[in-house]
Short mmCIF file of C-alpha atoms and ligand atoms in Angstrom, two decimals:
data_model
loop_
_atom_site.label_atom_id
_atom_site.label_comp_id
_atom_site.label_asym_id
_atom_site.label_seq_id
_atom_site.Cartn_x
_atom_site.Cartn_y
_atom_site.Cartn_z
CA UNK Y 1 -11.67 68.44 27.70
CA UNK Y 2 -12.00 71.52 25.69
CA UNK Y 3 -12.30 69.81 22.30
CA UNK Y 4 -16.09 69.77 22.42
CA UNK Y 5 -16.42 73.44 22.91
CA UNK Y 6 -13.86 74.42 20.30
CA UNK Y 7 -14.20 71.95 17.46
CA UNK Y 8 -11.86 73.37 14.84
CA UNK Y 9 -13.42 71.12 12.14
CA UNK Y 10 -17.14 71.61 12.79
CA UNK Y 11 -18.58 70.62 9.40
CA UNK Y 12 -16.89 67.37 8.53
CA UNK Y 13 -18.99 65.16 10.87
CA UNK Y 14 -16.23 64.16 13.25
CA UNK Y 15 -17.05 62.65 16.64
CA UNK Y 16 -15.43 65.53 18.45
CA UNK Y 17 -12.52 63.32 19.54
CA UNK Y 18 -9.46 65.26 18.55
CA UNK Y 19 -5.84 64.63 19.55
CA UNK Y 20 -2.66 66.52 18.90
CA UNK Y 21 -4.55 69.45 17.40
CA UNK Y 22 -5.68 67.79 14.18
CA UNK Y 23 -5.87 64.01 14.58
CA UNK Y 24 -9.60 63.22 14.75
CA UNK Y 25 -12.11 60.43 14.64
CA UNK Y 26 -14.72 60.65 11.87
CA UNK Y 27 -18.26 59.31 12.14
CA UNK Y 28 -18.59 58.00 8.55
CA UNK Y 29 -21.16 55.19 8.09
CA UNK Y 30 -19.86 51.82 6.82
CA UNK Y 31 -20.33 51.39 3.05
CA UNK Y 32 -23.59 49.85 1.89
CA UNK Y 33 -22.06 46.70 0.42
CA UNK Y 34 -20.37 46.06 3.74
CA UNK Y 35 -23.57 46.45 5.75
CA UNK Y 36 -25.44 44.15 3.39
CA UNK Y 37 -22.79 41.47 3.71
CA UNK Y 38 -22.93 41.93 7.47
CA UNK Y 39 -26.73 41.42 7.66
CA UNK Y 40 -26.54 38.56 5.17
CA UNK Y 41 -24.04 36.75 7.33
CA UNK Y 42 -26.27 37.15 10.40
CA UNK Y 43 -29.19 35.78 8.40
CA UNK Y 44 -27.01 32.89 7.27
CA UNK Y 45 -26.04 31.95 10.84
CA UNK Y 46 -29.68 31.99 11.94
CA UNK Y 47 -30.75 29.96 8.91
CA UNK Y 48 -27.89 27.52 9.41
CA UNK Y 49 -28.81 27.12 13.08
CA UNK Y 50 -32.42 26.32 12.13
CA UNK Y 51 -31.47 23.69 9.59
CA UNK Y 52 -28.33 22.05 11.00
CA UNK Y 53 -27.15 21.01 14.45
CA UNK Y 54 -25.34 23.98 15.95
CA UNK Y 55 -25.27 24.90 19.60
CA UNK Y 56 -23.85 22.44 22.15
CA UNK Y 57 -26.03 22.04 25.26
CA UNK Y 58 -24.99 20.46 28.54
CA UNK Y 59 -25.77 16.88 27.47
CA UNK Y 60 -27.05 17.33 23.93
CA UNK Y 61 -27.09 19.93 21.18
CA UNK Y 62 -29.60 21.81 19.06
CA UNK Y 63 -30.51 19.32 16.34
CA UNK Y 64 -31.81 21.58 13.60
CA UNK Y 65 -35.00 21.03 11.59
CA UNK Y 66 -33.58 18.43 9.21
CA UNK Y 67 -31.93 16.19 11.82
CA UNK Y 68 -28.84 15.94 9.57
CA UNK Y 69 -25.57 14.83 11.15
CA UNK Y 70 -22.15 14.27 9.60
CA UNK Y 71 -21.86 10.83 11.16
CA UNK Y 72 -25.36 9.99 9.91
CA UNK Y 73 -24.41 10.96 6.38
CA UNK Y 74 -21.20 8.91 6.67
CA UNK Y 75 -23.13 5.87 7.89
CA UNK Y 76 -25.70 6.20 5.13
CA UNK Y 77 -23.06 6.35 2.43
CA UNK Y 78 -21.10 3.39 3.86
CA UNK Y 79 -24.35 1.45 4.03
CA UNK Y 80 -24.88 2.29 0.37
CA UNK Y 81 -21.42 0.97 -0.53
CA UNK Y 82 -21.96 -2.12 1.62
CA UNK Y 83 -25.26 -2.77 -0.11
CA UNK Y 84 -23.50 -2.72 -3.49
CA UNK Y 85 -20.68 -4.93 -2.24
CA UNK Y 86 -22.73 -7.45 -0.30
CA UNK Y 87 -23.98 -9.59 -3.18
CA UNK Y 88 -20.41 -9.87 -4.50
CA UNK Y 89 -18.95 -10.62 -1.08
CA UNK Y 90 -21.62 -13.24 -0.41
CA UNK Y 91 -20.86 -14.99 -3.68
CA UNK Y 92 -17.11 -14.88 -3.13
CA UNK Y 93 -17.51 -16.41 0.33
CA UNK Y 94 -19.05 -19.53 -1.20
CA UNK Y 95 -16.62 -19.91 -4.09
CA UNK Y 96 -13.06 -21.10 -4.45
CA UNK Y 97 -10.43 -18.71 -5.77
CA UNK Y 98 -10.44 -20.70 -9.01
CA UNK Y 99 -14.19 -20.31 -9.44
CA UNK Y 100 -13.90 -16.57 -8.80
CA UNK Y 101 -11.27 -16.32 -11.53
CA UNK Y 102 -13.56 -18.09 -13.97
CA UNK Y 103 -16.32 -15.53 -13.35
CA UNK Y 104 -15.47 -12.32 -15.24
CA UNK Y 105 -17.79 -10.13 -13.18
CA UNK Y 106 -16.49 -11.35 -9.82
CA UNK Y 107 -12.85 -11.26 -10.81
CA UNK Y 108 -13.28 -7.70 -12.08
CA UNK Y 109 -14.83 -6.86 -8.71
CA UNK Y 110 -11.86 -8.41 -6.87
CA UNK Y 111 -9.40 -6.60 -9.10
CA UNK Y 112 -11.01 -3.30 -8.17
CA UNK Y 113 -11.61 -3.96 -4.47
CA UNK Y 114 -8.34 -5.85 -3.86
CA UNK Y 115 -6.20 -2.83 -4.58
CA UNK Y 116 -6.58 -1.43 -1.07
CA UNK Y 117 -5.84 -4.77 0.65
CA UNK Y 118 -2.76 -5.21 -1.53
CA UNK Y 119 -1.63 -1.65 -0.85
CA UNK Y 120 -2.04 -2.06 2.91
CA UNK Y 121 -0.49 -5.51 3.25
CA UNK Y 122 1.79 -6.35 0.36
CA UNK Y 123 3.02 -3.29 -1.52
CA UNK Y 124 5.58 -2.31 1.14
CA UNK Y 125 7.59 -5.40 0.19
CA UNK Y 126 6.44 -6.28 -3.31
CA UNK Y 127 6.10 -2.76 -4.67
CA UNK Y 128 3.02 -1.01 -6.02
CA UNK Y 129 1.29 -3.26 -8.53
CA UNK Y 130 3.62 -6.14 -7.55
CA UNK Y 131 6.53 -4.61 -9.44
CA UNK Y 132 9.04 -5.97 -6.93
CA UNK Y 133 11.76 -4.43 -4.76
CA UNK Y 134 15.39 -5.46 -4.22
CA UNK Y 135 15.21 -8.76 -2.33
CA UNK Y 136 11.45 -9.11 -2.86
CA UNK Y 137 10.17 -11.01 -5.86
CA UNK Y 138 8.25 -9.36 -8.67
CA UNK Y 139 4.68 -10.66 -8.64
CA UNK Y 140 3.66 -9.00 -11.87
CA UNK Y 141 5.37 -11.50 -14.18
CA UNK Y 142 4.95 -15.16 -15.05
CA UNK Y 143 8.11 -16.29 -13.28
CA UNK Y 144 7.21 -18.04 -10.03
CA UNK Y 145 9.39 -19.49 -7.28
CA UNK Y 146 6.54 -21.35 -5.60
CA UNK Y 147 4.30 -21.86 -8.61
CA UNK Y 148 1.79 -19.58 -10.25
CA UNK Y 149 -1.40 -21.61 -10.20
CA UNK Y 150 -4.18 -19.97 -8.23
CA UNK Y 151 -3.97 -22.71 -5.55
CA UNK Y 152 -0.19 -22.31 -5.17
CA UNK Y 153 -0.49 -18.56 -4.84
CA UNK Y 154 -3.22 -18.96 -2.25
CA UNK Y 155 -1.04 -21.38 -0.26
CA UNK Y 156 1.88 -18.95 -0.43
CA UNK Y 157 -0.22 -16.11 1.00
CA UNK Y 158 -1.91 -18.28 3.64
CA UNK Y 159 1.15 -20.02 5.08
CA UNK Y 160 4.03 -17.78 4.01
CA UNK Y 161 7.25 -19.01 2.37
CA UNK Y 162 10.89 -19.14 3.26
CA UNK Y 163 13.29 -20.66 0.76
CA UNK Y 164 16.16 -22.77 2.13
CA UNK Y 165 19.47 -23.36 0.43
CA UNK Y 166 22.49 -24.49 2.46
CA UNK Y 167 25.65 -22.45 2.14
CA UNK Y 168 28.02 -24.09 -0.31
CA UNK Y 169 31.17 -22.11 0.46
CA UNK Y 170 33.87 -23.61 2.68
CA UNK Y 171 33.73 -27.40 2.81
CA UNK Y 172 31.31 -28.01 -0.06
CA UNK Y 173 32.87 -25.96 -2.86
CA UNK Y 174 36.20 -24.22 -3.47
CA UNK Y 175 36.19 -20.65 -4.70
CA UNK Y 176 37.22 -21.89 -8.15
CA UNK Y 177 34.23 -24.26 -8.25
CA UNK Y 178 31.89 -21.47 -7.14
CA UNK Y 179 33.30 -19.32 -9.98
CA UNK Y 180 32.63 -22.07 -12.50
CA UNK Y 181 29.07 -22.66 -11.34
CA UNK Y 182 28.31 -18.95 -11.09
CA UNK Y 183 29.54 -18.29 -14.62
CA UNK Y 184 27.56 -21.23 -15.98
CA UNK Y 185 24.41 -19.91 -14.26
CA UNK Y 186 25.08 -16.37 -15.45
CA UNK Y 187 25.40 -17.66 -19.02
CA UNK Y 188 22.32 -19.87 -18.79
CA UNK Y 189 24.27 -23.10 -19.31
CA UNK Y 190 24.31 -24.51 -15.80
CA UNK Y 191 22.89 -27.92 -16.65
CA UNK Y 192 25.95 -28.59 -18.85
CA UNK Y 193 28.29 -27.92 -15.93
CA UNK Y 194 29.30 -31.29 -14.34
CA UNK Y 195 29.53 -29.71 -10.86
CA UNK Y 196 25.80 -28.96 -11.08
CA UNK Y 197 25.08 -32.68 -10.86
CA UNK Y 198 28.02 -33.83 -8.76
CA UNK Y 199 27.60 -31.18 -6.05
CA UNK Y 200 23.90 -31.75 -5.53
CA UNK Y 201 22.51 -28.51 -6.99
CA UNK Y 202 20.31 -30.59 -9.24
CA UNK Y 203 18.51 -32.17 -6.29
CA UNK Y 204 16.83 -28.85 -5.55
CA UNK Y 205 17.05 -26.87 -8.78
CA UNK Y 206 15.90 -29.79 -10.92
CA UNK Y 207 17.45 -31.72 -13.81
CA UNK Y 208 16.48 -28.91 -16.21
CA UNK Y 209 17.71 -26.17 -13.84
CA UNK Y 210 14.29 -24.56 -13.82
CA UNK Y 211 13.67 -24.90 -10.08
CA UNK Y 212 10.94 -26.72 -8.19
CA UNK Y 213 7.78 -25.01 -6.98
CA UNK Y 214 7.59 -27.16 -3.84
CA UNK Y 215 10.98 -25.81 -2.67
CA UNK Y 216 10.86 -22.36 -4.21
CA UNK Y 217 14.27 -23.08 -5.72
CA UNK Y 218 14.82 -20.42 -8.32
CA UNK Y 219 14.98 -21.07 -12.04
CA UNK Y 220 18.69 -20.80 -12.83
CA UNK Y 221 18.32 -20.78 -16.61
CA UNK Y 222 16.01 -17.88 -17.45
CA UNK Y 223 18.10 -14.82 -16.68
CA UNK Y 224 15.48 -13.60 -14.18
CA UNK Y 225 17.30 -13.07 -10.92
CA UNK Y 226 15.70 -13.74 -7.59
CA UNK Y 227 18.49 -11.81 -5.91
CA UNK Y 228 19.38 -9.15 -8.36
CA UNK Y 229 22.25 -6.76 -7.84
CA UNK Y 230 24.15 -4.40 -10.09
CA UNK Y 231 27.02 -6.90 -10.25
CA UNK Y 232 24.87 -9.93 -10.99
CA UNK Y 233 27.75 -12.40 -11.25
CA UNK Y 234 28.93 -11.39 -7.77
CA UNK Y 235 25.35 -11.74 -6.51
CA UNK Y 236 25.15 -15.31 -7.83
CA UNK Y 237 28.48 -16.18 -6.19
CA UNK Y 238 27.26 -14.71 -2.92
CA UNK Y 239 24.11 -16.86 -2.96
CA UNK Y 240 26.09 -20.03 -3.73
CA UNK Y 241 28.68 -19.30 -1.05
CA UNK Y 242 26.36 -18.25 1.76
CA UNK Y 243 23.09 -19.96 0.88
CA UNK Y 244 19.57 -18.80 1.67
CA UNK Y 245 18.16 -18.77 5.20
CA UNK Y 246 21.11 -20.88 6.39
CA UNK Y 247 21.23 -19.97 10.06
CA UNK Y 248 24.87 -21.10 10.35
CA UNK Y 249 26.05 -18.36 7.97
CA UNK Y 250 25.72 -14.72 9.04
CA UNK Y 251 25.99 -13.56 5.41
CA UNK Y 252 23.23 -15.83 4.19
CA UNK Y 253 20.28 -14.30 2.33
CA UNK Y 254 17.21 -14.00 4.51
CA UNK Y 255 14.03 -13.74 2.46
CA UNK Y 256 10.80 -14.41 4.28
CA UNK Y 257 7.28 -14.18 2.98
CA UNK Y 258 5.11 -13.79 6.10
CA UNK Y 259 2.05 -16.01 6.62
CA UNK Y 260 -1.21 -14.09 6.36
CA UNK Y 261 -3.60 -16.64 7.82
CA UNK Y 262 -3.71 -14.76 11.14
CA UNK Y 263 -3.58 -11.29 9.62
CA UNK Y 264 -6.19 -11.43 6.87
CA UNK Y 265 -9.58 -13.12 6.75
CA UNK Y 266 -9.97 -16.17 4.52
CA UNK Y 267 -12.10 -13.99 2.27
CA UNK Y 268 -9.35 -11.39 1.88
CA UNK Y 269 -6.68 -14.05 1.27
CA UNK Y 270 -8.86 -15.49 -1.47
CA UNK Y 271 -9.18 -12.04 -2.97
CA UNK Y 272 -5.42 -11.50 -2.79
CA UNK Y 273 -4.79 -14.81 -4.55
CA UNK Y 274 -7.08 -13.76 -7.40
CA UNK Y 275 -5.61 -10.28 -7.42
CA UNK Y 276 -2.01 -11.52 -7.63
CA UNK Y 277 -2.90 -14.20 -10.17
CA UNK Y 278 -4.29 -11.52 -12.44
CA UNK Y 279 -0.87 -9.87 -12.43
CA UNK Y 280 0.61 -12.80 -14.32
CA UNK Y 281 -0.23 -16.20 -12.90
CA UNK Y 282 -0.85 -19.38 -14.76
CA UNK Y 283 2.20 -21.59 -14.57
C1 LIG N 301 7.70 -8.46 4.79
C2 LIG N 301 7.74 -8.49 3.35
C3 LIG N 301 6.58 -9.14 2.61
C4 LIG N 301 5.23 -8.85 2.69
C5 LIG N 301 4.54 -7.83 3.58
C6 LIG N 301 4.59 -9.69 1.72
N1 LIG N 301 5.51 -10.47 1.09
FE1 LIG N 301 5.12 -11.82 -0.38
N2 LIG N 301 7.06 -12.40 -0.36
C7 LIG N 301 8.08 -11.82 0.39
C8 LIG N 301 9.32 -12.51 0.14
C9 LIG N 301 10.68 -12.17 0.74
C10 LIG N 301 9.03 -13.54 -0.78
C11 LIG N 301 10.01 -14.57 -1.34
C12 LIG N 301 10.23 -15.67 -0.36
C13 LIG N 301 11.39 -16.52 -0.73
O1 LIG N 301 12.19 -16.11 -1.57
O2 LIG N 301 11.50 -17.62 -0.19
C14 LIG N 301 7.61 -13.42 -1.08
C15 LIG N 301 6.93 -14.24 -1.95
C16 LIG N 301 5.62 -14.07 -2.35
C17 LIG N 301 4.96 -14.86 -3.36
C18 LIG N 301 5.59 -15.99 -4.15
C19 LIG N 301 6.22 -15.46 -5.38
C20 LIG N 301 6.75 -16.54 -6.27
O3 LIG N 301 7.52 -16.21 -7.16
O4 LIG N 301 6.36 -17.71 -6.10
C21 LIG N 301 3.68 -14.38 -3.48
C22 LIG N 301 2.59 -14.88 -4.41
C23 LIG N 301 3.55 -13.31 -2.52
N3 LIG N 301 4.74 -13.14 -1.87
C24 LIG N 301 2.38 -12.56 -2.33
C25 LIG N 301 2.23 -11.65 -1.31
C26 LIG N 301 0.97 -11.01 -1.01
C27 LIG N 301 -0.32 -11.19 -1.77
C28 LIG N 301 1.20 -10.22 0.08
C29 LIG N 301 0.19 -9.37 0.84
C30 LIG N 301 -1.00 -10.04 1.31
C31 LIG N 301 2.61 -10.34 0.43
N4 LIG N 301 3.19 -11.22 -0.44
C32 LIG N 301 3.22 -9.66 1.46
C33 LIG N 301 7.94 -10.76 1.25
C34 LIG N 301 6.74 -10.18 1.61
C1 LIG N 302 18.33 -27.70 -0.53
C2 LIG N 302 17.98 -27.16 -1.82
C3 LIG N 302 19.01 -26.40 -2.61
C4 LIG N 302 20.25 -26.84 -3.01
C5 LIG N 302 20.94 -28.15 -2.70
C6 LIG N 302 20.78 -25.77 -3.83
N1 LIG N 302 19.92 -24.73 -3.90
FE1 LIG N 302 20.22 -22.98 -4.85
N2 LIG N 302 18.45 -22.29 -4.16
C7 LIG N 302 17.56 -23.02 -3.43
C8 LIG N 302 16.41 -22.20 -3.14
C9 LIG N 302 15.18 -22.64 -2.35
C10 LIG N 302 16.66 -20.93 -3.72
C11 LIG N 302 15.73 -19.71 -3.75
C12 LIG N 302 15.58 -19.16 -2.38
C13 LIG N 302 14.55 -18.08 -2.25
O1 LIG N 302 14.33 -17.30 -3.17
O2 LIG N 302 13.97 -18.06 -1.19
C14 LIG N 302 17.96 -21.03 -4.35
C15 LIG N 302 18.55 -19.98 -5.02
C16 LIG N 302 19.74 -20.11 -5.73
C17 LIG N 302 20.34 -19.02 -6.48
C18 LIG N 302 19.80 -17.62 -6.64
C19 LIG N 302 19.24 -17.46 -8.03
C20 LIG N 302 18.80 -16.06 -8.36
O3 LIG N 302 17.97 -15.95 -9.28
O4 LIG N 302 19.25 -15.08 -7.75
C21 LIG N 302 21.48 -19.54 -7.02
C22 LIG N 302 22.46 -18.80 -7.90
C23 LIG N 302 21.59 -20.92 -6.61
N3 LIG N 302 20.51 -21.21 -5.81
C24 LIG N 302 22.57 -21.77 -6.99
C25 LIG N 302 22.76 -23.05 -6.48
C26 LIG N 302 23.88 -23.90 -6.78
C27 LIG N 302 24.98 -23.56 -7.75
C28 LIG N 302 23.74 -25.02 -6.06
C29 LIG N 302 24.68 -26.21 -5.97
C30 LIG N 302 26.03 -25.95 -5.59
C31 LIG N 302 22.51 -24.89 -5.30
N4 LIG N 302 21.95 -23.69 -5.59
C32 LIG N 302 22.02 -25.85 -4.44
C33 LIG N 302 17.69 -24.33 -3.00
C34 LIG N 302 18.81 -25.08 -3.18
#
């Protein structure tokens, strides 16, 4: 109450608010640079509000002089992309996968645009770039279970695949016979093993042991393992003993390639066939 009358610091420009004898509030102006930034930011807000949409109203908003909107810009740029893609997509729709492959421009387009479809639908099982995962076949090689022509690949993706091999342990083969067959397969000499013919392996894996695309029966002679494990000999024995997708054996292997005919459009399946073929198709 008495500070105003008895300002002990009269010449320093304080506001006259003094506490505890000497704690006082000064009336210094803000620095120039600060004031300029302050006015500039006000000018910016006004300018921004004139140009861009800004203030929400009860059922609308201030639109700004340019009429720009984020969603409008998004739509315009998607339309631009669509316009670039459309001629390609239209051509692809009328062509078979094989014809697309034969056209360098279109197959380059599919290679670029198929990456996202592959990433969203296939990479979880087959690995990025088709590099494979334990239990899921590598697509980026020229070793095919179900055949590597463009038509075969397209059929695989459309309808899915599920290899079947009956379990051979128990009544079919003794453990000693399984050992013999497994070692012969491991060493790449299975077709010379008499059990291969007498126990019916040949019927599915073929006289040359190279498998049959119609059945997806693996090539047993090339050292590329469909079911690969750190102890490969044990893995081979396991497959022979318990089979593949044999519902009567709980330890059977259970690979399943899902059908995509209800999940992807025909157009996208075609693209995926071309995309996968370019990894290493042909045979
Ligand atoms: C849920 C896992 C899964 C997904 C997702 C999946 N696949 Fe497969 N795919 C498999 C399995 C397992 C096999 C092997 C089937 C077998 O051994 O009988 C396979 C086999 C294949 C084959 C045959 C390979 C050969 O050697 O003949 C092709 C081609 C293929 N997949 C392509 C694709 C494409 C393209 C997609 C995406 C559109 C896809 N797959 C998505 C699991 C999957
Ligand atoms: C009814 C057909 C059928 C018969 C009979 C059959 N297999 Fe198979 N076999 C398959 C199929 C199909 C696969 C691949 C399954 C898959 O990947 O989906 C396979 C896979 C294998 C594999 C796995 C190869 C790898 O790369 O990991 C081995 C090993 C094998 N068979 C050995 C044999 C032996 C040995 C016999 C005879 C005792 C035999 N098979 C009889 C259909 C058969």
